[in-house]
mmCIF file of C-alpha atoms in Angstrom:
data_model
loop_
_atom_site.group_PDB
_atom_site.id
_atom_site.type_symbol
_atom_site.label_atom_id
_atom_site.label_comp_id
_atom_site.label_asym_id
_atom_site.label_seq_id
_atom_site.Cartn_x
_atom_site.Cartn_y
_atom_site.Cartn_z
ATOM 1 C CA MET A 22 40.836 49.875 98.595
ATOM 2 C CA THR A 23 43.645 48.370 101.325
ATOM 3 C CA LYS A 24 44.047 50.029 104.384
ATOM 4 C CA LYS A 25 47.763 51.981 103.025
ATOM 5 C CA ASP A 26 45.574 53.614 100.392
ATOM 6 C CA THR A 27 42.603 54.883 102.479
ATOM 7 C CA LEU A 28 45.537 56.705 104.929
ATOM 8 C CA SER A 29 47.386 57.878 102.260
ATOM 9 C CA LEU A 30 44.022 59.432 101.293
ATOM 10 C CA LEU A 31 43.403 61.165 104.351
ATOM 11 C CA ILE A 32 46.691 63.054 104.459
ATOM 12 C CA ILE A 33 46.279 64.001 101.143
ATOM 13 C CA LEU A 34 43.057 65.054 101.819
ATOM 14 C CA CYS A 35 44.117 67.006 105.574
ATOM 15 C CA LEU A 36 47.071 68.652 103.829
ATOM 16 C CA THR A 37 45.208 69.883 100.863
ATOM 17 C CA SER A 38 42.593 71.397 103.362
ATOM 18 C CA LEU A 39 45.464 73.024 105.728
ATOM 19 C CA LEU A 40 47.054 74.431 102.782
ATOM 20 C CA LEU A 41 43.603 76.290 101.581
ATOM 21 C CA SER A 42 42.511 77.202 105.130
ATOM 22 C CA ALA A 43 46.387 78.882 104.790
ATOM 23 C CA ALA A 44 45.848 80.245 101.740
ATOM 24 C CA TYR A 45 42.922 81.682 102.967
ATOM 25 C CA PHE A 46 43.738 83.545 105.606
ATOM 26 C CA LEU A 47 46.848 84.890 104.519
ATOM 27 C CA THR A 48 45.342 86.804 101.190
ATOM 28 C CA PRO A 49 44.657 90.030 101.204
ATOM 29 C CA HIS A 50 40.734 90.987 101.059
ATOM 30 C CA ALA A 51 38.981 94.688 100.453
ATOM 31 C CA VAL A 52 37.887 95.364 104.249
ATOM 32 C CA VAL A 53 34.812 96.515 102.459
ATOM 33 C CA ARG A 54 33.383 94.403 99.221
ATOM 34 C CA SER A 55 30.189 95.634 98.495
ATOM 35 C CA PRO A 56 31.002 99.694 98.697
ATOM 36 C CA GLU A 57 27.465 100.389 97.094
ATOM 37 C CA HIS A 58 25.492 97.872 99.263
ATOM 38 C CA THR A 59 27.540 99.305 103.208
ATOM 39 C CA GLN A 60 26.638 101.867 105.428
ATOM 40 C CA LEU A 61 29.228 104.406 107.653
ATOM 41 C CA SER A 62 26.680 104.783 110.623
ATOM 42 C CA VAL A 63 29.243 106.283 113.055
ATOM 43 C CA ILE A 64 32.298 107.055 113.689
ATOM 44 C CA HIS A 65 33.070 107.273 117.277
ATOM 45 C CA MET A 66 36.852 109.944 118.041
ATOM 46 C CA ASP A 67 38.361 108.962 121.753
ATOM 47 C CA SER A 68 40.816 111.667 122.611
ATOM 48 C CA PRO A 69 40.879 113.681 118.907
ATOM 49 C CA ASN A 70 44.378 114.929 119.315
ATOM 50 C CA GLY A 71 44.804 113.915 122.703
ATOM 51 C CA SER A 72 42.110 115.923 124.502
ATOM 52 C CA GLY A 73 40.784 113.439 126.579
ATOM 53 C CA THR A 74 37.395 113.919 124.943
ATOM 54 C CA SER A 75 35.390 111.670 122.780
ATOM 55 C CA TYR A 76 32.521 111.602 120.648
ATOM 56 C CA SER A 77 30.574 110.112 117.845
ATOM 57 C CA TRP A 78 29.798 111.803 114.157
ATOM 58 C CA VAL A 79 26.888 110.762 112.107
ATOM 59 C CA PRO A 80 26.209 111.425 109.332
ATOM 60 C CA THR A 81 22.582 112.770 109.028
ATOM 61 C CA THR A 82 23.087 115.810 106.472
ATOM 62 C CA GLU A 83 23.519 114.858 102.825
ATOM 63 C CA GLU A 84 26.945 116.366 103.026
ATOM 64 C CA ASP A 85 27.723 114.083 105.988
ATOM 65 C CA GLN A 86 26.130 110.811 104.230
ATOM 66 C CA ALA A 87 28.949 111.863 100.912
ATOM 67 C CA ILE A 88 31.530 112.444 103.165
ATOM 68 C CA ALA A 89 30.711 108.483 105.045
ATOM 69 C CA GLN A 90 29.682 107.048 101.625
ATOM 70 C CA LYS A 91 33.959 108.950 99.732
ATOM 71 C CA ILE A 92 35.299 106.662 102.944
ATOM 72 C CA VAL A 93 33.570 103.638 102.174
ATOM 73 C CA GLU A 94 34.332 103.203 98.978
ATOM 74 C CA TYR A 95 37.510 104.224 99.855
ATOM 75 C CA LEU A 96 37.419 101.073 102.311
ATOM 76 C CA SER A 97 36.488 98.970 99.059
ATOM 77 C CA SER A 98 40.224 99.458 98.104
ATOM 78 C CA ALA A 99 41.735 99.041 101.467
ATOM 79 C CA GLN A 100 42.448 95.313 102.651
ATOM 80 C CA GLU A 101 42.919 93.614 105.832
ATOM 81 C CA ARG A 102 43.539 89.801 106.860
ATOM 82 C CA TYR A 103 41.953 87.139 108.619
ATOM 83 C CA THR A 104 43.754 86.492 111.726
ATOM 84 C CA PHE A 105 42.974 83.390 114.270
ATOM 85 C CA GLN A 106 42.252 85.774 116.699
ATOM 86 C CA ARG A 107 38.617 85.237 118.616
ATOM 87 C CA THR A 108 39.320 87.537 121.917
ATOM 88 C CA LEU A 109 38.953 91.850 121.216
ATOM 89 C CA TYR A 110 41.647 93.215 123.912
ATOM 90 C CA GLY A 111 40.891 96.937 124.889
ATOM 91 C CA GLY A 112 42.378 99.527 126.708
ATOM 92 C CA TYR A 113 45.204 101.447 124.724
ATOM 93 C CA PRO A 114 46.221 104.232 126.788
ATOM 94 C CA ALA A 115 43.330 107.590 127.623
ATOM 95 C CA ASP A 116 45.722 109.929 125.589
ATOM 96 C CA TRP A 117 45.773 108.159 122.525
ATOM 97 C CA ASP A 118 43.691 109.453 119.504
ATOM 98 C CA VAL A 119 42.070 106.014 118.513
ATOM 99 C CA MET A 120 38.782 106.146 115.794
ATOM 100 C CA THR A 121 36.048 103.526 115.382
ATOM 101 C CA LEU A 122 34.219 103.311 112.374
ATOM 102 C CA MET A 123 31.201 101.130 112.277
ATOM 103 C CA LEU A 124 29.692 99.401 109.192
ATOM 104 C CA SER A 125 26.422 98.497 108.506
ATOM 105 C CA MET A 126 26.540 95.217 105.860
ATOM 106 C CA PRO A 127 24.899 93.872 103.357
ATOM 107 C CA ASP A 128 23.994 90.927 104.924
ATOM 108 C CA GLY A 129 22.591 92.709 108.135
ATOM 109 C CA SER A 130 25.362 92.837 110.387
ATOM 110 C CA THR A 131 27.695 95.651 111.545
ATOM 111 C CA ARG A 132 31.125 95.494 111.727
ATOM 112 C CA GLY A 133 33.684 97.988 113.992
ATOM 113 C CA ILE A 134 37.401 99.464 112.421
ATOM 114 C CA VAL A 135 39.404 100.461 115.043
ATOM 115 C CA LEU A 136 41.843 102.616 114.122
ATOM 116 C CA GLY A 137 45.539 103.625 115.447
ATOM 117 C CA PRO A 138 46.115 107.070 116.510
ATOM 118 C CA ALA A 139 47.816 108.888 113.237
ATOM 119 C CA GLY A 140 51.530 108.454 113.297
ATOM 120 C CA PHE A 141 51.211 105.186 115.446
ATOM 121 C CA GLN A 142 54.079 103.115 115.734
ATOM 122 C CA SER A 143 53.642 99.503 115.469
ATOM 123 C CA TYR A 144 54.390 97.685 119.301
ATOM 124 C CA HIS A 145 53.991 94.148 119.547
ATOM 125 C CA ASP A 146 52.204 93.742 122.933
ATOM 126 C CA LYS A 147 49.976 97.298 121.303
ATOM 127 C CA ASP A 148 49.079 96.139 118.404
ATOM 128 C CA ALA A 149 46.135 93.926 119.351
ATOM 129 C CA PHE A 150 44.043 97.318 120.995
ATOM 130 C CA VAL A 151 44.130 98.883 117.286
ATOM 131 C CA ASN A 152 43.748 98.824 113.550
ATOM 132 C CA TYR A 153 42.278 96.292 113.374
ATOM 133 C CA SER A 154 37.867 95.186 112.341
ATOM 134 C CA TYR A 155 35.883 93.251 114.246
ATOM 135 C CA PRO A 156 31.918 91.288 114.332
ATOM 136 C CA SER A 157 29.852 94.177 116.103
ATOM 137 C CA SER A 158 26.350 91.957 115.740
ATOM 138 C CA PRO A 159 25.587 88.514 118.143
ATOM 139 C CA HIS A 160 25.327 86.943 114.831
ATOM 140 C CA PRO A 161 26.949 87.804 111.796
ATOM 141 C CA SER A 162 27.520 85.415 108.665
ATOM 142 C CA PHE A 163 30.838 83.867 107.764
ATOM 143 C CA PRO A 164 33.154 85.620 107.405
ATOM 144 C CA ASN A 165 32.346 88.572 108.310
ATOM 145 C CA ALA A 166 32.396 86.910 111.676
ATOM 146 C CA LEU A 167 36.369 86.993 111.882
ATOM 147 C CA ILE A 168 38.022 89.647 112.788
ATOM 148 C CA CYS A 169 41.218 91.552 110.430
ATOM 149 C CA THR A 170 44.048 93.329 111.410
ATOM 150 C CA LEU A 171 43.626 96.549 108.596
ATOM 151 C CA ILE A 172 47.226 96.093 105.719
ATOM 152 C CA HIS A 173 48.175 99.823 106.457
ATOM 153 C CA PRO A 174 45.725 101.114 108.543
ATOM 154 C CA GLU A 175 48.210 104.414 108.736
ATOM 155 C CA GLU A 176 46.593 105.060 105.255
ATOM 156 C CA ILE A 177 43.264 104.601 105.982
ATOM 157 C CA ARG A 178 43.536 107.152 108.860
ATOM 158 C CA ALA A 179 44.742 109.298 106.883
ATOM 159 C CA PHE A 180 42.220 109.168 104.222
ATOM 160 C CA VAL A 181 39.662 109.306 106.695
ATOM 161 C CA ASP A 182 41.296 112.170 108.843
ATOM 162 C CA GLU A 183 41.074 114.450 104.883
ATOM 163 C CA ALA A 184 37.813 113.164 104.699
ATOM 164 C CA PHE A 185 36.944 115.566 107.729
ATOM 165 C CA ALA A 186 39.646 117.733 106.917
ATOM 166 C CA SER A 187 37.263 118.329 104.053
ATOM 167 C CA SER A 188 34.231 118.960 104.890
#
């Protein structure tokens, strides 16, 4: 093989890996891939309805666990995309009605989902604060180690709000 052939092969391999990586990151996937092995451990609500208070809901009763499983099953139909974002941002306004769902994943890791206020309008400077999922345990397995942007987070938020209203 000549140097020119080797260089051509190397360029083709690099372009192929770049295209495969782009396809992997741009293709939507389910927020929860294995709902039967994933558990919703807690939902933390910051300033529900703009009240300025916060509280956490832990599914302890059988009825609460059924609601939690219903939410996890819904998350298996919701979608997200991987991002190249490496850090988590915080500091959303204190009067925002923000909800954080904590999931125990099948690989033993924990994953958080931050949902913005109901009716949240997308603002480019505020998008990094809400409507994403993130690894919250120290050493999750790949791909649970990546931060993801939720697709149609308003539908997820509406479903979770409705699940609470029906209980």
